[in-house]
Amino acid sequence: MTLPLNLSQTAQAVASGQQSAADVLETCIARIEATDARINAFTGTRFAAARAQAARVDAQRARGDTLGPLAGVPFAVKNLFDIEGEVTLAGSRVNRANPPATADAVLVQRLQAAGAVLVGSLNMDEYAYGFTTENTHYGPCHNPHKLGHVAGGSSGGSGAAVAAGQVPLTLGSDTNGSIRVPSSFCGVWGLKPTFGRLSRRGTYPFVNSIDHLGPFADDVAGLALAYDALQGPDPLDPGCFATSVQPVTRSLGLGAHGLRVGVLGGWFAELASPPAQQAVARAASALGASATVAWPDPAQARAAAFITSASEGGALHLQSLRTQAADFEPLSVDRFISGALQPAAWYLRAQRFRRVYRDKVNALFRDWDVLIAPATPVAAPAIGTEWIDINGQPFPCRPSIGLLTQPISFAGCPVVAAPLWPSGTEGLPIGVQLIAAPWREDLALRAGWALSQAGVAHVKEASL
């Protein structure tokens, strides 16, 4: 079977006329139809509408109209993004009774305005509360590099669809690691932007005070291209703090030149398996990083993130928990209930800590431009795994997958997840986090570009 081009190649091929948007789309549709019964990345497809969109792109090119930067690029979205005329499931059974969305989510609109072609919606942990996409309602999402292993979560379908070559671009969300974990487990590029950078209007929330939205892609240049298309102020979203577009694509070629790059130690080394440590060492060597940097209060930040997530998540679903608890995901319903019962004093204390914590984190970036850390402690475990081993110690699997991502997102920093392939993982990837100061996505992407150019970070074809 002919595999689709990567994101950058697709955009270039359609722009130059080497391929039509219709042909690109048909290749992706064929790939989805041939592979998704095994992967279960998609929960819904809209191929007829996608074909109409692709035809419009080709008609624009035939007329000599200026095409958008993503013209003809197929994409799919985590099923918490609104798609006009469809019910926004957010991975749940409860939401099936909701009315269809009356408009596309803002980020879906922006990608389509740039010429991208929407092909469907993607599997996820119910209400984004999980790290494995072992969804009881819609079935688990399988890792394309090793079927029977998790794809990560909560944006598991978003990571798996890119890794399987089904689409070159997807959208996901990241509260405690839900872009970076699937990127790590599936071996694709992911970007968790600065908190408040991208509009969240038209998406189903999990934790309003921590939720981020961002893209997955099969090459880092394509990731940057998509991110530029997603940017822009949104005065109708009180959680969007961006006041301008700050393009990153043009600065990618600068690579790591002049960047002050350090490696996070302590918590981030001690809770990383040898393959995860190996991935970090490879990235550090390629970026010329030798100094070890101490991240402030990671254990406390993770605890505060847990408290915040449980409290806000429980409060959001309180009425449904009272009346439809049996319809919730068995793997998360107890956590939602316990979160709804948490004392308010815990939540307030977590928020007070967060203000001090952010100041400590931001102070690090007076001396550093990019900091490297593993994205996950281990490679993707088998579906159904209850415990993982990290350096000889057992940890509960599902919550511990986010050990290394939660402290970072609680500070709101932008992170690029870069796919690396260390030894000792039975062929599975483990990603690294490239962390920058708030509003400096450009620096994290430059570091990712440098790793890509050095051949250290890259996407591999899944053997399906």
Short mmCIF file of C-alpha atoms in Angstrom, two decimals:
data_model
loop_
_atom_site.label_atom_id
_atom_site.label_comp_id
_atom_site.label_asym_id
_atom_site.label_seq_id
_atom_site.Cartn_x
_atom_site.Cartn_y
_atom_site.Cartn_z
CA MET A 1 0.00 0.00 0.00
CA THR A 2 1.20 3.52 -0.78
CA LEU A 3 1.85 5.40 2.45
CA PRO A 4 0.81 9.05 2.71
CA LEU A 5 3.44 11.78 2.50
CA ASN A 6 4.34 13.49 5.76
CA LEU A 7 2.75 16.82 6.62
CA SER A 8 5.39 19.09 5.11
CA GLN A 9 5.66 16.97 1.97
CA THR A 10 1.90 16.95 1.57
CA ALA A 11 1.63 20.73 1.83
CA GLN A 12 4.46 21.16 -0.69
CA ALA A 13 3.08 18.56 -3.11
CA VAL A 14 -0.38 20.11 -3.20
CA ALA A 15 0.98 23.67 -3.45
CA SER A 16 3.25 22.73 -6.37
CA GLY A 17 0.62 20.67 -8.15
CA GLN A 18 2.60 17.44 -7.87
CA GLN A 19 -0.43 15.89 -6.19
CA SER A 20 -4.06 16.87 -6.01
CA ALA A 21 -5.78 17.29 -2.66
CA ALA A 22 -8.22 14.60 -3.78
CA ASP A 23 -5.44 12.05 -4.40
CA VAL A 24 -3.80 12.85 -1.04
CA LEU A 25 -7.12 12.34 0.70
CA GLU A 26 -7.87 9.04 -1.03
CA THR A 27 -4.48 7.68 0.06
CA CYS A 28 -5.30 8.57 3.68
CA ILE A 29 -8.80 7.11 3.46
CA ALA A 30 -7.39 3.86 2.09
CA ARG A 31 -4.87 3.74 4.93
CA ILE A 32 -7.57 4.34 7.55
CA GLU A 33 -9.81 1.66 6.08
CA ALA A 34 -6.94 -0.84 5.93
CA THR A 35 -5.60 -0.29 9.45
CA ASP A 36 -8.15 1.13 11.85
CA ALA A 37 -9.87 -2.14 12.70
CA ARG A 38 -6.62 -3.06 14.43
CA ILE A 39 -5.75 0.33 15.91
CA ASN A 40 -9.16 1.81 16.82
CA ALA A 41 -7.92 5.39 16.56
CA PHE A 42 -11.08 6.75 14.93
CA THR A 43 -14.50 6.98 16.57
CA GLY A 44 -16.07 8.72 13.58
CA THR A 45 -15.23 9.53 9.96
CA ARG A 46 -16.64 12.11 7.55
CA PHE A 47 -15.19 11.02 4.23
CA ALA A 48 -17.96 12.53 2.05
CA ALA A 49 -17.47 15.98 3.57
CA ALA A 50 -13.69 15.58 3.33
CA ARG A 51 -13.92 14.74 -0.37
CA ALA A 52 -15.96 17.89 -0.92
CA GLN A 53 -13.34 19.95 0.95
CA ALA A 54 -10.51 18.43 -1.08
CA ALA A 55 -12.38 19.16 -4.31
CA ARG A 56 -12.68 22.81 -3.27
CA VAL A 57 -8.92 22.97 -2.69
CA ASP A 58 -8.26 21.53 -6.13
CA ALA A 59 -10.73 23.96 -7.69
CA GLN A 60 -8.97 26.87 -6.01
CA ARG A 61 -5.65 25.74 -7.40
CA ALA A 62 -7.12 25.28 -10.88
CA ARG A 63 -8.37 28.88 -10.78
CA GLY A 64 -4.96 30.14 -9.70
CA ASP A 65 -6.21 31.25 -6.28
CA THR A 66 -3.73 31.58 -3.43
CA LEU A 67 -3.81 28.41 -1.35
CA GLY A 68 -3.55 28.25 2.42
CA PRO A 69 -0.35 26.92 4.00
CA LEU A 70 -2.04 23.58 4.85
CA ALA A 71 -4.00 23.19 1.61
CA GLY A 72 -4.91 19.56 1.06
CA VAL A 73 -3.45 18.28 4.36
CA PRO A 74 -5.82 15.69 5.92
CA PHE A 75 -6.34 15.98 9.67
CA ALA A 76 -8.48 14.53 12.44
CA VAL A 77 -9.36 15.71 15.94
CA LYS A 78 -9.79 14.22 19.39
CA ASN A 79 -13.51 13.76 19.88
CA LEU A 80 -13.74 16.54 22.46
CA PHE A 81 -13.47 19.11 19.60
CA ASP A 82 -16.82 20.28 18.24
CA ILE A 83 -17.57 19.30 14.65
CA GLU A 84 -20.64 21.00 13.24
CA GLY A 85 -23.58 18.63 13.02
CA GLU A 86 -22.01 15.94 15.21
CA VAL A 87 -22.36 15.17 18.91
CA THR A 88 -19.17 15.96 20.86
CA LEU A 89 -18.63 12.71 22.74
CA ALA A 90 -15.51 13.52 24.78
CA GLY A 91 -15.01 9.76 25.00
CA SER A 92 -18.17 9.31 27.04
CA ARG A 93 -21.48 7.50 26.94
CA VAL A 94 -23.29 10.26 28.84
CA ASN A 95 -22.68 12.83 26.10
CA ARG A 96 -24.45 10.75 23.45
CA ALA A 97 -27.72 12.38 24.53
CA ASN A 98 -26.39 15.88 23.87
CA PRO A 99 -27.47 17.84 20.77
CA PRO A 100 -25.06 18.06 17.82
CA ALA A 101 -22.56 20.92 17.74
CA THR A 102 -23.80 24.00 15.88
CA ALA A 103 -20.32 25.06 14.76
CA ASP A 104 -16.80 23.70 14.46
CA ALA A 105 -14.36 24.40 17.28
CA VAL A 106 -12.22 27.48 16.68
CA LEU A 107 -9.05 25.47 16.09
CA VAL A 108 -10.86 23.23 13.60
CA GLN A 109 -12.04 26.36 11.79
CA ARG A 110 -8.49 27.73 11.70
CA LEU A 111 -7.02 24.57 10.21
CA GLN A 112 -9.74 24.46 7.59
CA ALA A 113 -9.21 28.14 6.82
CA ALA A 114 -5.57 27.21 6.14
CA GLY A 115 -6.77 24.59 3.65
CA ALA A 116 -6.57 21.44 5.79
CA VAL A 117 -9.18 18.72 5.22
CA LEU A 118 -11.03 17.25 8.22
CA VAL A 119 -11.54 13.47 7.97
CA GLY A 120 -12.88 12.48 11.38
CA SER A 121 -12.80 12.29 15.17
CA LEU A 122 -10.50 10.28 17.38
CA ASN A 123 -10.58 7.97 20.38
CA MET A 124 -9.70 9.25 23.87
CA ASP A 125 -9.99 8.53 27.57
CA GLU A 126 -13.45 9.47 28.82
CA TYR A 127 -13.60 13.19 29.58
CA ALA A 128 -9.79 13.27 29.09
CA TYR A 129 -9.21 11.69 32.52
CA GLY A 130 -6.54 9.07 31.80
CA PHE A 131 -3.17 8.31 30.28
CA THR A 132 -3.86 5.13 28.27
CA THR A 133 -7.05 5.47 26.12
CA GLU A 134 -8.36 2.16 27.44
CA ASN A 135 -11.88 3.38 26.72
CA THR A 136 -14.56 0.93 27.85
CA HIS A 137 -17.30 2.54 25.71
CA TYR A 138 -15.44 2.69 22.38
CA GLY A 139 -12.68 0.14 22.90
CA PRO A 140 -8.99 0.67 23.66
CA CYS A 141 -6.72 2.41 21.18
CA HIS A 142 -3.78 0.20 20.17
CA ASN A 143 -0.20 1.33 19.68
CA PRO A 144 0.63 1.09 15.94
CA HIS A 145 4.18 0.00 16.74
CA LYS A 146 3.05 -2.89 18.93
CA LEU A 147 -0.59 -3.91 18.84
CA GLY A 148 -1.86 -4.88 22.25
CA HIS A 149 0.07 -2.03 23.89
CA VAL A 150 -1.44 1.32 24.84
CA ALA A 151 -1.18 4.38 22.64
CA GLY A 152 -1.10 6.70 25.63
CA GLY A 153 -3.77 9.15 26.66
CA SER A 154 -5.89 10.91 26.98
CA SER A 155 -5.29 11.84 23.30
CA GLY A 156 -4.42 8.27 22.36
CA GLY A 157 -6.30 8.28 19.07
CA SER A 158 -4.54 11.50 18.07
CA GLY A 159 -1.10 9.98 18.58
CA ALA A 160 -1.96 6.60 17.06
CA ALA A 161 -3.55 8.03 13.91
CA VAL A 162 -0.35 9.92 13.07
CA ALA A 163 1.92 7.00 13.99
CA ALA A 164 -0.12 4.64 11.80
CA GLY A 165 0.18 6.95 8.78
CA GLN A 166 -3.58 7.47 8.71
CA VAL A 167 -3.30 11.27 8.74
CA PRO A 168 -0.23 13.51 9.06
CA LEU A 169 -1.88 15.95 11.48
CA THR A 170 -4.19 15.67 14.48
CA LEU A 171 -5.38 17.83 17.33
CA GLY A 172 -5.43 16.81 20.97
CA SER A 173 -5.58 18.26 24.46
CA ASP A 174 -3.08 18.18 27.30
CA THR A 175 -3.97 18.79 30.94
CA ASN A 176 -1.44 16.62 32.73
CA GLY A 177 0.41 15.15 29.76
CA SER A 178 -2.22 14.08 27.27
CA ILE A 179 -0.32 15.28 24.18
CA ARG A 180 3.16 14.41 25.38
CA VAL A 181 2.36 10.88 26.61
CA PRO A 182 0.80 9.66 23.32
CA SER A 183 3.61 11.38 21.40
CA SER A 184 6.14 9.47 23.50
CA PHE A 185 4.40 6.10 23.29
CA CYS A 186 3.53 6.36 19.58
CA GLY A 187 6.76 7.98 18.39
CA VAL A 188 5.37 11.17 16.84
CA TRP A 189 5.89 14.91 17.28
CA GLY A 190 3.61 16.80 19.64
CA LEU A 191 3.31 20.35 20.92
CA LYS A 192 1.73 21.47 24.18
CA PRO A 193 1.74 25.24 23.78
CA THR A 194 1.87 27.81 26.57
CA PHE A 195 -1.23 27.76 28.76
CA GLY A 196 -3.67 30.26 27.24
CA ARG A 197 -1.89 30.45 23.88
CA LEU A 198 -4.59 28.77 21.74
CA SER A 199 -8.34 29.21 21.83
CA ARG A 200 -10.28 26.44 23.59
CA ARG A 201 -13.66 27.65 22.37
CA GLY A 202 -15.72 24.81 21.00
CA THR A 203 -14.05 22.03 22.98
CA TYR A 204 -15.30 19.93 25.89
CA PRO A 205 -13.32 20.87 29.03
CA PHE A 206 -11.66 18.72 31.65
CA VAL A 207 -9.80 21.14 33.96
CA ASN A 208 -10.28 24.72 32.84
CA SER A 209 -7.35 26.03 34.85
CA ILE A 210 -4.85 23.59 33.28
CA ASP A 211 -6.28 22.46 29.89
CA HIS A 212 -4.11 23.10 26.83
CA LEU A 213 -4.85 22.29 23.16
CA GLY A 214 -2.24 21.47 20.56
CA PRO A 215 -1.19 19.53 17.45
CA PHE A 216 0.46 16.19 16.69
CA ALA A 217 2.39 15.75 13.43
CA ASP A 218 4.67 13.33 11.63
CA ASP A 219 7.46 15.86 11.09
CA VAL A 220 8.64 18.82 13.13
CA ALA A 221 8.45 21.34 10.28
CA GLY A 222 4.84 20.30 9.76
CA LEU A 223 4.19 20.66 13.49
CA ALA A 224 5.43 24.25 13.33
CA LEU A 225 3.37 24.95 10.19
CA ALA A 226 0.21 23.67 11.89
CA TYR A 227 0.94 25.61 15.06
CA ASP A 228 1.27 28.85 13.10
CA ALA A 229 -2.13 28.20 11.50
CA LEU A 230 -3.71 27.57 14.91
CA GLN A 231 -2.51 30.81 16.49
CA GLY A 232 -4.49 33.99 17.00
CA PRO A 233 -6.34 35.96 19.67
CA ASP A 234 -9.88 34.95 20.57
CA PRO A 235 -11.71 37.68 22.49
CA LEU A 236 -14.67 35.32 22.98
CA ASP A 237 -12.54 32.83 24.93
CA PRO A 238 -11.67 34.25 28.38
CA GLY A 239 -9.00 31.55 28.74
CA CYS A 240 -7.10 32.63 25.61
CA PHE A 241 -4.45 35.16 26.58
CA ALA A 242 -2.72 35.52 23.21
CA THR A 243 -2.81 39.06 21.81
CA SER A 244 -0.99 38.42 18.53
CA VAL A 245 0.31 35.73 16.20
CA GLN A 246 3.98 34.90 16.73
CA PRO A 247 5.05 32.71 13.79
CA VAL A 248 7.63 30.03 14.46
CA THR A 249 8.19 28.41 11.07
CA ARG A 250 10.61 31.03 9.82
CA SER A 251 12.95 30.59 12.81
CA LEU A 252 13.17 26.77 12.68
CA GLY A 253 16.31 26.83 10.56
CA LEU A 254 18.24 28.54 13.34
CA GLY A 255 18.21 25.18 15.12
CA ALA A 256 19.98 25.02 18.46
CA HIS A 257 22.51 27.71 17.52
CA GLY A 258 22.92 30.01 20.51
CA LEU A 259 20.46 28.15 22.70
CA ARG A 260 21.33 27.52 26.33
CA VAL A 261 20.18 23.93 26.85
CA GLY A 262 20.17 22.03 30.13
CA VAL A 263 19.03 18.61 31.33
CA LEU A 264 16.59 18.17 34.20
CA GLY A 265 17.96 15.97 36.97
CA GLY A 266 16.61 14.77 40.31
CA TRP A 267 12.98 13.70 39.97
CA PHE A 268 13.24 13.52 36.17
CA ALA A 269 16.27 11.22 36.24
CA GLU A 270 15.30 9.10 39.23
CA LEU A 271 11.84 8.32 37.82
CA ALA A 272 13.07 7.46 34.33
CA SER A 273 13.88 3.91 33.25
CA PRO A 274 17.26 3.24 31.60
CA PRO A 275 15.78 3.54 28.07
CA ALA A 276 14.17 6.87 28.99
CA GLN A 277 17.50 8.07 30.40
CA GLN A 278 19.18 6.89 27.20
CA ALA A 279 16.73 8.95 25.10
CA VAL A 280 17.52 12.05 27.13
CA ALA A 281 21.26 11.45 26.85
CA ARG A 282 21.02 11.20 23.05
CA ALA A 283 19.03 14.41 22.83
CA ALA A 284 21.38 16.20 25.21
CA SER A 285 24.44 15.14 23.23
CA ALA A 286 22.91 16.35 19.96
CA LEU A 287 22.01 19.71 21.50
CA GLY A 288 25.33 20.16 23.28
CA ALA A 289 23.75 20.06 26.73
CA SER A 290 25.87 18.85 29.63
CA ALA A 291 24.68 20.78 32.69
CA THR A 292 22.12 19.26 35.05
CA VAL A 293 19.33 21.60 36.15
CA ALA A 294 17.07 21.24 39.20
CA TRP A 295 13.36 21.79 38.52
CA PRO A 296 11.67 23.26 41.61
CA ASP A 297 9.23 21.23 43.71
CA PRO A 298 8.17 18.59 41.14
CA ALA A 299 6.53 16.26 43.68
CA GLN A 300 4.48 19.07 45.19
CA ALA A 301 3.51 20.31 41.73
CA ARG A 302 2.32 16.86 40.72
CA ALA A 303 0.27 16.57 43.91
CA ALA A 304 -1.26 20.00 43.35
CA ALA A 305 -2.06 19.07 39.74
CA PHE A 306 -3.82 15.91 40.94
CA ILE A 307 -5.88 17.87 43.47
CA THR A 308 -6.80 20.53 40.91
CA SER A 309 -7.73 17.98 38.24
CA ALA A 310 -9.85 15.88 40.59
CA SER A 311 -11.61 18.87 42.10
CA GLU A 312 -12.46 20.68 38.85
CA GLY A 313 -13.27 17.44 37.02
CA GLY A 314 -15.54 16.23 39.80
CA ALA A 315 -17.34 19.55 40.03
CA LEU A 316 -17.88 19.68 36.25
CA HIS A 317 -19.60 16.28 36.20
CA LEU A 318 -21.29 16.41 39.59
CA GLN A 319 -24.87 16.32 38.31
CA SER A 320 -24.18 13.41 35.94
CA LEU A 321 -22.37 11.56 38.72
CA ARG A 322 -25.47 11.90 40.88
CA THR A 323 -27.84 10.58 38.23
CA GLN A 324 -25.81 8.49 35.75
CA ALA A 325 -22.79 7.15 37.59
CA ALA A 326 -23.25 3.72 36.02
CA ASP A 327 -22.75 5.23 32.56
CA PHE A 328 -19.26 6.55 33.39
CA GLU A 329 -15.97 4.90 32.49
CA PRO A 330 -15.21 2.26 35.17
CA LEU A 331 -11.53 3.26 35.14
CA SER A 332 -12.25 6.88 36.08
CA VAL A 333 -15.65 7.15 37.78
CA ASP A 334 -14.22 6.64 41.29
CA ARG A 335 -11.70 9.43 40.70
CA PHE A 336 -14.43 11.80 39.54
CA ILE A 337 -16.53 11.00 42.62
CA SER A 338 -13.61 11.39 45.02
CA GLY A 339 -12.70 14.67 43.34
CA ALA A 340 -16.22 15.99 43.84
CA LEU A 341 -15.88 15.14 47.55
CA GLN A 342 -12.49 16.81 48.09
CA PRO A 343 -12.43 19.62 50.67
CA ALA A 344 -12.40 23.06 49.08
CA ALA A 345 -9.44 23.92 51.30
CA TRP A 346 -7.28 21.43 49.39
CA TYR A 347 -8.10 23.09 46.09
CA LEU A 348 -7.41 26.58 47.44
CA ARG A 349 -4.08 25.47 48.87
CA ALA A 350 -3.11 23.93 45.51
CA GLN A 351 -3.88 27.23 43.76
CA ARG A 352 -1.88 29.25 46.26
CA PHE A 353 1.05 26.90 45.77
CA ARG A 354 0.71 27.25 41.99
CA ARG A 355 1.31 31.00 42.06
CA VAL A 356 4.58 30.57 43.97
CA TYR A 357 5.56 27.56 41.87
CA ARG A 358 5.17 29.41 38.57
CA ASP A 359 7.50 32.15 39.78
CA LYS A 360 10.15 29.57 40.68
CA VAL A 361 9.83 27.83 37.32
CA ASN A 362 9.94 31.05 35.33
CA ALA A 363 13.11 32.05 37.17
CA LEU A 364 14.88 29.03 35.64
CA PHE A 365 14.59 30.55 32.19
CA ARG A 366 16.77 33.50 33.11
CA ASP A 367 19.67 31.08 32.66
CA TRP A 368 18.24 28.51 30.22
CA ASP A 369 16.38 28.60 26.92
CA VAL A 370 15.43 24.92 26.65
CA LEU A 371 15.37 22.14 29.25
CA ILE A 372 15.32 18.43 28.38
CA ALA A 373 13.42 15.74 30.28
CA PRO A 374 11.96 12.34 29.43
CA ALA A 375 8.30 12.43 28.43
CA THR A 376 7.37 9.09 30.01
CA PRO A 377 9.15 6.93 32.59
CA VAL A 378 8.89 3.82 30.39
CA ALA A 379 7.83 2.75 26.90
CA ALA A 380 4.19 1.89 26.22
CA PRO A 381 2.96 -0.92 28.50
CA ALA A 382 0.55 -3.62 27.42
CA ILE A 383 -3.16 -2.83 27.51
CA GLY A 384 -4.51 -3.82 30.92
CA THR A 385 -1.21 -3.35 32.76
CA GLU A 386 -1.79 -2.42 36.41
CA TRP A 387 1.80 -1.90 37.60
CA ILE A 388 5.00 -0.69 35.94
CA ASP A 389 8.57 -1.09 37.12
CA ILE A 390 10.72 2.03 37.30
CA ASN A 391 14.29 1.27 38.33
CA GLY A 392 13.29 -1.70 40.43
CA GLN A 393 10.31 -0.09 42.16
CA PRO A 394 6.66 -0.87 41.37
CA PHE A 395 4.33 2.01 40.54
CA PRO A 396 0.60 1.96 39.71
CA CYS A 397 0.55 2.11 35.93
CA ARG A 398 -2.12 4.57 34.84
CA PRO A 399 -1.40 7.52 37.16
CA SER A 400 2.38 7.02 37.06
CA ILE A 401 2.62 7.42 33.29
CA GLY A 402 2.26 11.16 33.96
CA LEU A 403 4.99 11.38 36.59
CA LEU A 404 7.24 13.45 34.31
CA THR A 405 4.66 15.55 32.49
CA GLN A 406 2.39 16.78 35.27
CA PRO A 407 4.91 19.10 36.96
CA ILE A 408 5.58 20.81 33.62
CA SER A 409 2.00 21.47 32.54
CA PHE A 410 1.11 22.76 36.00
CA ALA A 411 3.56 25.60 35.31
CA GLY A 412 2.02 26.30 31.89
CA CYS A 413 5.30 26.05 29.96
CA PRO A 414 5.33 25.15 26.25
CA VAL A 415 6.76 21.73 25.45
CA VAL A 416 7.69 19.95 22.24
CA ALA A 417 7.57 16.16 22.53
CA ALA A 418 10.26 14.71 20.25
CA PRO A 419 10.18 11.02 19.22
CA LEU A 420 13.32 8.99 20.02
CA TRP A 421 14.00 5.27 19.72
CA PRO A 422 16.28 4.00 22.51
CA SER A 423 17.34 0.40 22.84
CA GLY A 424 15.81 -2.00 25.37
CA THR A 425 12.17 -1.21 24.53
CA GLU A 426 11.38 -4.02 22.07
CA GLY A 427 11.21 -1.48 19.27
CA LEU A 428 8.94 1.01 21.02
CA PRO A 429 9.76 4.73 21.22
CA ILE A 430 10.20 6.98 24.23
CA GLY A 431 9.94 10.71 23.70
CA VAL A 432 11.75 13.61 25.30
CA GLN A 433 10.25 16.89 26.43
CA LEU A 434 11.85 20.07 25.12
CA ILE A 435 10.65 22.69 27.59
CA ALA A 436 10.84 26.46 27.11
CA ALA A 437 9.70 29.56 28.96
CA PRO A 438 6.07 30.62 28.57
CA TRP A 439 5.38 32.14 25.12
CA ARG A 440 8.65 30.76 23.67
CA GLU A 441 7.36 27.87 21.60
CA ASP A 442 9.84 29.00 18.95
CA LEU A 443 12.81 27.93 21.08
CA ALA A 444 11.42 24.47 21.84
CA LEU A 445 10.63 23.94 18.16
CA ARG A 446 14.11 25.07 17.14
CA ALA A 447 15.56 22.44 19.47
CA GLY A 448 13.23 19.86 17.95
CA TRP A 449 14.34 20.86 14.47
CA ALA A 450 17.98 20.43 15.50
CA LEU A 451 17.24 16.91 16.80
CA SER A 452 15.45 16.09 13.57
CA GLN A 453 18.28 17.40 11.39
CA ALA A 454 20.77 15.39 13.42
CA GLY A 455 18.71 12.23 12.85
CA VAL A 456 18.21 11.79 16.59
CA ALA A 457 14.45 12.39 16.66
CA HIS A 458 12.22 11.09 13.89
CA VAL A 459 9.01 9.22 13.11
CA LYS A 460 9.26 5.57 12.03
CA GLU A 461 6.83 3.75 9.77
CA ALA A 462 4.62 1.40 11.75
CA SER A 463 4.65 -2.20 10.50
CA LEU A 464 0.94 -2.81 10.08
#
